[in-house]
């Protein structure tokens, strides 16, 4: 056997170069979120189960860990602020692609012309709040590893279709996908695949040069029916809220929570006693919520501003009552907390933060989970990922604690489910 080493080396080099080229492709997630929704005004940032609608898919995209960048294309300031608070970049679309008659394709084409480094774009529908990272991972592998040019999401439906008969016509309807004489049972019929609109992944060349989202070597990713949720009009909202609480993606869960004392654990008021002593009050619900977090191995650190001399004087009592570490921070707590997060070798995605002031906005944006009481200032509310129904000092901390624990429980359940191979059943 004669081996031509030179040809073998050349072939290996070419294969390596090809693989490297594939690996270098910039893959971007893009969510289209126009401000002029007709069915539900500013639908894309309306709170669904306490979280902006847009945020459900942004969290799934970020945790898929397969995108080089995550973007929101919008024409609205409030949507831009929410997108940035969830870590997304913003493509400020032009008026030409922000009209009622503008198509998704036109908007994506404009995005690609403005971002020449993007090779593959995944257009994710903002109104699909039950999207999971596993859905995106499975579909992206077909593009990046199997050589597909476009992949889109579908759902399997078991619905019999009949031909429409126009009003006034004497024509009779006809079955389109069944034989009435041999009507199958649901369990004996595989059903049909329908686009559910959750996402469309396409190459740059297909979108710009051929002017379409589906073409070339086309594939699909099948999503479970419980994850195929779409919100279009008001009556869809309560159904979607129930579905997302049960089947939505709640993130990875957190193991550390920072909570501002003044305005969150307390209502911010200072009472003067007859003896001249200053006092603050803490609601028993909130101490219960802290206890729930600690029981589930979430470390809680209470934050007191260095300028808050009254609360500082009660630091030892707070530590005794709650069993938590009490930490003094500057007005803007970010610098102090950055060092804590680094010391614990954690990522901000693994951290929860509760604040209520403008100075807390940077931490609220960074944290994987963040919340404000119902009476927080607007800047803080805009930066937070969750807005409590209750006021500071009146149960808001417990409400957020329950939200954190629900997220953690869902995350554990989803990690377990991801390990299950459905083909074995």
Tab-separated table of N, CA, C and O in Angstrom, residues 191-263:
chain	number	residue	atom	x	y	z
A	191	UNK	N	-50.489	12.678	12.383
A	191	UNK	CA	-50.784	14.105	12.317
A	191	UNK	C	-49.982	14.797	11.229
A	191	UNK	O	-49.342	14.147	10.383
A	192	UNK	N	-49.974	16.126	11.255
A	192	UNK	CA	-49.256	16.914	10.253
A	192	UNK	C	-48.426	17.996	10.947
A	192	UNK	O	-48.719	18.398	12.072
A	193	UNK	N	-47.390	18.445	10.254
A	193	UNK	CA	-46.510	19.471	10.807
A	193	UNK	C	-46.933	20.854	10.308
A	193	UNK	O	-47.113	21.066	9.109
A	194	UNK	N	-47.077	21.788	11.239
A	194	UNK	CA	-47.447	23.165	10.925
A	194	UNK	C	-46.367	24.111	11.444
A	194	UNK	O	-45.831	23.912	12.538
A	195	UNK	N	-46.081	25.169	10.698
A	195	UNK	CA	-45.210	26.213	11.231
A	195	UNK	C	-45.880	26.804	12.465
A	195	UNK	O	-47.071	27.104	12.442
A	196	UNK	N	-45.116	26.963	13.542
A	196	UNK	CA	-45.687	27.636	14.718
A	196	UNK	C	-45.120	29.036	14.910
A	196	UNK	O	-45.501	29.743	15.852
A	197	UNK	N	-44.184	29.448	14.041
A	197	UNK	CA	-43.693	30.819	14.054
A	197	UNK	C	-42.723	31.170	15.159
A	197	UNK	O	-42.316	32.323	15.283
A	198	UNK	N	-42.313	30.207	15.991
A	198	UNK	CA	-41.427	30.530	17.112
A	198	UNK	C	-40.082	31.065	16.633
A	198	UNK	O	-39.552	32.021	17.197
A	199	UNK	N	-39.508	30.435	15.597
A	199	UNK	CA	-38.226	30.943	15.085
A	199	UNK	C	-37.977	30.462	13.659
A	199	UNK	O	-38.506	29.431	13.225
A	200	UNK	N	-37.160	31.241	12.943
A	200	UNK	CA	-36.708	30.919	11.587
A	200	UNK	C	-35.214	31.204	11.535
A	200	UNK	O	-34.786	32.326	11.792
A	201	UNK	N	-34.411	30.219	11.216
A	201	UNK	CA	-32.961	30.393	11.121
A	201	UNK	C	-32.562	30.308	9.649
A	201	UNK	O	-32.944	29.354	8.957
A	202	UNK	N	-31.806	31.291	9.188
A	202	UNK	CA	-31.435	31.337	7.772
A	202	UNK	C	-30.032	31.903	7.612
A	202	UNK	O	-29.544	32.649	8.471
A	203	UNK	N	-29.407	31.561	6.500
A	203	UNK	CA	-28.079	32.102	6.204
A	203	UNK	C	-28.211	33.497	5.597
A	203	UNK	O	-29.251	33.862	5.024
A	204	UNK	N	-27.174	34.247	5.708
A	204	UNK	CA	-27.122	35.606	5.159
A	204	UNK	C	-27.389	35.602	3.654
A	204	UNK	O	-28.161	36.413	3.146
A	205	UNK	N	-26.764	34.667	2.969
A	205	UNK	CA	-26.901	34.591	1.516
A	205	UNK	C	-28.350	34.363	1.102
A	205	UNK	O	-28.850	34.989	0.171
A	206	UNK	N	-29.028	33.474	1.806
A	206	UNK	CA	-30.419	33.162	1.470
A	206	UNK	C	-31.311	34.393	1.641
A	206	UNK	O	-32.160	34.688	0.794
A	207	UNK	N	-31.098	35.138	2.714
A	207	UNK	CA	-31.958	36.282	3.018
A	207	UNK	C	-31.689	37.462	2.091
A	207	UNK	O	-32.623	38.080	1.568
A	208	UNK	N	-30.403	37.770	1.867
A	208	UNK	CA	-30.069	38.957	1.068
A	208	UNK	C	-30.078	38.693	-0.434
A	208	UNK	O	-30.572	39.517	-1.209
A	209	UNK	N	-29.532	37.568	-0.841
A	209	UNK	CA	-29.396	37.309	-2.281
A	209	UNK	C	-30.620	36.646	-2.898
A	209	UNK	O	-30.922	36.869	-4.077
A	210	UNK	N	-31.323	35.836	-2.116
A	210	UNK	CA	-32.514	35.157	-2.662
A	210	UNK	C	-33.807	35.754	-2.142
A	210	UNK	O	-34.894	35.427	-2.633
A	211	UNK	N	-33.727	36.605	-1.113
A	211	UNK	CA	-34.907	37.304	-0.622
A	211	UNK	C	-35.941	36.418	0.026
A	211	UNK	O	-37.148	36.622	-0.153
A	212	UNK	N	-35.483	35.435	0.802
A	212	UNK	CA	-36.428	34.567	1.504
A	212	UNK	C	-35.790	33.978	2.761
A	212	UNK	O	-34.570	33.956	2.900
A	213	UNK	N	-36.642	33.502	3.670
A	213	UNK	CA	-36.178	32.923	4.928
A	213	UNK	C	-36.090	31.401	4.858
A	213	UNK	O	-35.431	30.780	5.693
A	214	UNK	N	-36.763	30.808	3.906
A	214	UNK	CA	-36.764	29.351	3.758
A	214	UNK	C	-36.342	29.005	2.341
A	214	UNK	O	-36.944	29.462	1.375
A	215	UNK	N	-35.290	28.196	2.234
A	215	UNK	CA	-34.802	27.814	0.915
A	215	UNK	C	-33.502	27.051	1.025
A	215	UNK	O	-32.985	26.825	2.126
A	216	UNK	N	-32.957	26.655	-0.109
A	216	UNK	CA	-31.745	25.848	-0.102
A	216	UNK	C	-32.032	24.493	0.515
A	216	UNK	O	-33.073	23.872	0.252
A	217	UNK	N	-31.151	24.018	1.340
A	217	UNK	CA	-31.378	22.789	2.087
A	217	UNK	C	-32.200	23.150	3.325
A	217	UNK	O	-31.710	23.766	4.258
A	218	UNK	N	-33.487	22.779	3.306
A	218	UNK	CA	-34.436	23.224	4.332
A	218	UNK	C	-34.682	22.119	5.352
A	218	UNK	O	-34.876	20.953	5.001
A	219	UNK	N	-34.681	22.498	6.618
A	219	UNK	CA	-35.001	21.553	7.687
A	219	UNK	C	-35.970	22.179	8.671
A	219	UNK	O	-36.248	23.382	8.625
A	220	UNK	N	-36.490	21.361	9.569
A	220	UNK	CA	-37.393	21.887	10.592
A	220	UNK	C	-37.022	21.308	11.951
A	220	UNK	O	-36.339	20.284	12.049
A	221	UNK	N	-37.453	22.002	12.991
A	221	UNK	CA	-37.280	21.512	14.362
A	221	UNK	C	-38.663	21.416	14.986
A	221	UNK	O	-39.372	22.421	15.096
A	222	UNK	N	-39.045	20.213	15.392
A	222	UNK	CA	-40.383	20.023	15.957
A	222	UNK	C	-40.401	20.378	17.439
A	222	UNK	O	-39.602	19.877	18.225
A	223	UNK	N	-41.330	21.245	17.811
A	223	UNK	CA	-41.532	21.632	19.204
A	223	UNK	C	-42.772	20.932	19.749
A	223	UNK	O	-43.701	20.624	18.996
A	224	UNK	N	-42.766	20.687	21.050
A	224	UNK	CA	-43.913	20.067	21.677
A	224	UNK	C	-45.096	21.047	21.665
A	224	UNK	O	-44.921	22.268	21.689
A	225	UNK	N	-46.308	20.509	21.642
A	225	UNK	CA	-47.502	21.354	21.568
A	225	UNK	C	-47.597	22.304	22.753
A	225	UNK	O	-48.018	23.461	22.603
A	226	UNK	N	-47.166	21.849	23.948
A	226	UNK	CA	-47.276	22.710	25.124
A	226	UNK	C	-46.340	23.911	25.066
A	226	UNK	O	-46.530	24.896	25.768
A	227	UNK	N	-45.312	23.846	24.210
A	227	UNK	CA	-44.384	24.969	24.073
A	227	UNK	C	-44.736	25.874	22.895
A	227	UNK	O	-44.081	26.899	22.691
A	228	UNK	N	-45.739	25.490	22.131
A	228	UNK	CA	-46.136	26.282	20.959
A	228	UNK	C	-47.245	27.251	21.349
A	228	UNK	O	-48.428	26.986	21.188
A	229	UNK	N	-46.833	28.377	21.904
A	229	UNK	CA	-47.765	29.398	22.375
A	229	UNK	C	-47.560	30.665	21.564
A	229	UNK	O	-46.425	31.087	21.341
A	230	UNK	N	-48.650	31.276	21.132
A	230	UNK	CA	-48.552	32.540	20.405
A	230	UNK	C	-49.563	33.516	20.996
A	230	UNK	O	-50.662	33.119	21.396
A	231	UNK	N	-49.181	34.772	21.081
A	231	UNK	CA	-50.060	35.810	21.631
A	231	UNK	C	-50.295	36.852	20.563
A	231	UNK	O	-49.358	37.471	20.082
A	232	UNK	N	-51.543	37.049	20.214
A	232	UNK	CA	-51.876	38.002	19.153
A	232	UNK	C	-52.868	39.052	19.642
A	232	UNK	O	-52.687	40.245	19.427
A	233	UNK	N	-53.932	38.589	20.322
A	233	UNK	CA	-54.964	39.507	20.806
A	233	UNK	C	-55.157	39.327	22.307
A	233	UNK	O	-54.612	38.400	22.914
A	234	UNK	N	-55.951	40.201	22.920
A	234	UNK	CA	-56.131	40.215	24.379
A	234	UNK	C	-56.589	38.874	24.940
A	234	UNK	O	-56.147	38.475	26.020
A	235	UNK	N	-57.479	38.182	24.243
A	235	UNK	CA	-58.012	36.940	24.795
A	235	UNK	C	-56.952	35.838	24.859
A	235	UNK	O	-57.129	34.844	25.566
A	236	UNK	N	-55.828	36.017	24.142
A	236	UNK	CA	-54.746	35.031	24.210
A	236	UNK	C	-53.943	35.163	25.506
A	236	UNK	O	-53.276	34.219	25.924
A	237	UNK	N	-54.014	36.336	26.142
A	237	UNK	CA	-53.111	36.640	27.248
A	237	UNK	C	-53.306	35.737	28.469
A	237	UNK	O	-52.334	35.146	28.959
A	238	UNK	N	-54.528	35.599	29.012
A	238	UNK	CA	-54.682	34.749	30.208
A	238	UNK	C	-54.321	33.292	29.956
A	238	UNK	O	-53.757	32.627	30.832
A	239	UNK	N	-54.607	32.796	28.767
A	239	UNK	CA	-54.251	31.404	28.433
A	239	UNK	C	-52.734	31.260	28.376
A	239	UNK	O	-52.151	30.311	28.908
A	240	UNK	N	-52.082	32.250	27.742
A	240	UNK	CA	-50.621	32.214	27.637
A	240	UNK	C	-49.980	32.313	29.017
A	240	UNK	O	-48.949	31.670	29.284
A	241	UNK	N	-50.556	33.102	29.911
A	241	UNK	CA	-49.988	33.253	31.250
A	241	UNK	C	-50.026	31.931	32.010
A	241	UNK	O	-49.063	31.549	32.669
A	242	UNK	N	-51.126	31.209	31.901
A	242	UNK	CA	-51.222	29.896	32.544
A	242	UNK	C	-50.210	28.931	31.937
A	242	UNK	O	-49.547	28.168	32.645
A	243	UNK	N	-50.081	28.968	30.622
A	243	UNK	CA	-49.176	28.049	29.930
A	243	UNK	C	-47.713	28.339	30.277
A	243	UNK	O	-46.933	27.417	30.510
A	244	UNK	N	-47.358	29.629	30.326
A	244	UNK	CA	-45.958	29.974	30.565
A	244	UNK	C	-45.557	29.651	32.005
A	244	UNK	O	-44.411	29.289	32.275
A	245	UNK	N	-46.485	29.770	32.941
A	245	UNK	CA	-46.171	29.414	34.327
A	245	UNK	C	-45.853	27.933	34.453
A	245	UNK	O	-45.096	27.516	35.332
A	246	UNK	N	-46.437	27.151	33.573
A	246	UNK	CA	-46.220	25.701	33.641
A	246	UNK	C	-45.108	25.222	32.718
A	246	UNK	O	-44.345	24.321	33.068
A	247	UNK	N	-45.014	25.810	31.525
A	247	UNK	CA	-44.087	25.289	30.526
A	247	UNK	C	-43.010	26.287	30.079
A	247	UNK	O	-42.167	25.953	29.257
A	248	UNK	N	-43.038	27.518	30.589
A	248	UNK	CA	-42.056	28.511	30.166
A	248	UNK	C	-40.658	28.190	30.669
A	248	UNK	O	-40.469	27.379	31.592
A	249	UNK	N	-39.660	28.844	30.060
A	249	UNK	CA	-38.266	28.647	30.485
A	249	UNK	C	-37.932	29.676	31.547
A	249	UNK	O	-37.976	30.874	31.295
A	250	UNK	N	-37.581	29.215	32.745
A	250	UNK	CA	-37.379	30.093	33.888
A	250	UNK	C	-35.911	30.348	34.201
A	250	UNK	O	-35.571	30.831	35.271
A	251	UNK	N	-35.028	30.025	33.300
A	251	UNK	CA	-33.619	30.286	33.541
A	251	UNK	C	-32.949	29.182	34.336
A	251	UNK	O	-33.523	28.114	34.576
A	252	UNK	N	-31.738	29.446	34.773
A	252	UNK	CA	-30.932	28.433	35.437
A	252	UNK	C	-31.135	28.393	36.938
A	252	UNK	O	-30.651	27.489	37.607
A	253	UNK	N	-31.805	29.390	37.489
A	253	UNK	CA	-31.902	29.488	38.934
A	253	UNK	C	-30.694	30.231	39.495
A	253	UNK	O	-29.676	30.380	38.826
A	254	UNK	N	-30.798	30.720	40.726
A	254	UNK	CA	-29.713	31.481	41.328
A	254	UNK	C	-29.325	30.866	42.668
A	254	UNK	O	-30.081	30.104	43.257
A	255	UNK	N	-28.131	31.212	43.119
A	255	UNK	CA	-27.653	30.699	44.404
A	255	UNK	C	-27.265	31.819	45.364
A	255	UNK	O	-26.854	31.563	46.487
A	256	UNK	N	-27.390	33.082	44.909
A	256	UNK	CA	-27.044	34.227	45.739
A	256	UNK	C	-28.019	35.364	45.454
A	256	UNK	O	-28.329	35.645	44.301
A	257	UNK	N	-28.502	36.005	46.537
A	257	UNK	CA	-29.414	37.135	46.356
A	257	UNK	C	-28.952	38.321	47.199
A	257	UNK	O	-28.683	38.188	48.391
A	258	UNK	N	-28.853	39.475	46.554
A	258	UNK	CA	-28.591	40.735	47.241
A	258	UNK	C	-29.918	41.473	47.394
A	258	UNK	O	-30.696	41.551	46.435
A	259	UNK	N	-30.165	42.035	48.572
A	259	UNK	CA	-31.429	42.744	48.801
A	259	UNK	C	-31.171	44.042	49.559
A	259	UNK	O	-30.589	44.027	50.651
A	260	UNK	N	-31.581	45.147	48.962
A	260	UNK	CA	-31.481	46.433	49.652
A	260	UNK	C	-32.446	46.434	50.845
A	260	UNK	O	-33.578	45.961	50.735
A	261	UNK	N	-31.997	46.974	51.960
A	261	UNK	CA	-32.837	47.003	53.159
A	261	UNK	C	-33.856	48.129	53.066
A	261	UNK	O	-35.065	47.900	53.104
A	262	UNK	N	-33.389	49.353	52.919
A	262	UNK	CA	-34.289	50.505	52.891
A	262	UNK	C	-35.099	50.534	51.603
A	262	UNK	O	-34.552	50.559	50.503
A	263	UNK	N	-36.402	50.509	51.735
A	263	UNK	CA	-37.287	50.562	50.572
A	263	UNK	C	-37.667	49.213	50.017
A	263	UNK	O	-38.588	49.124	49.202
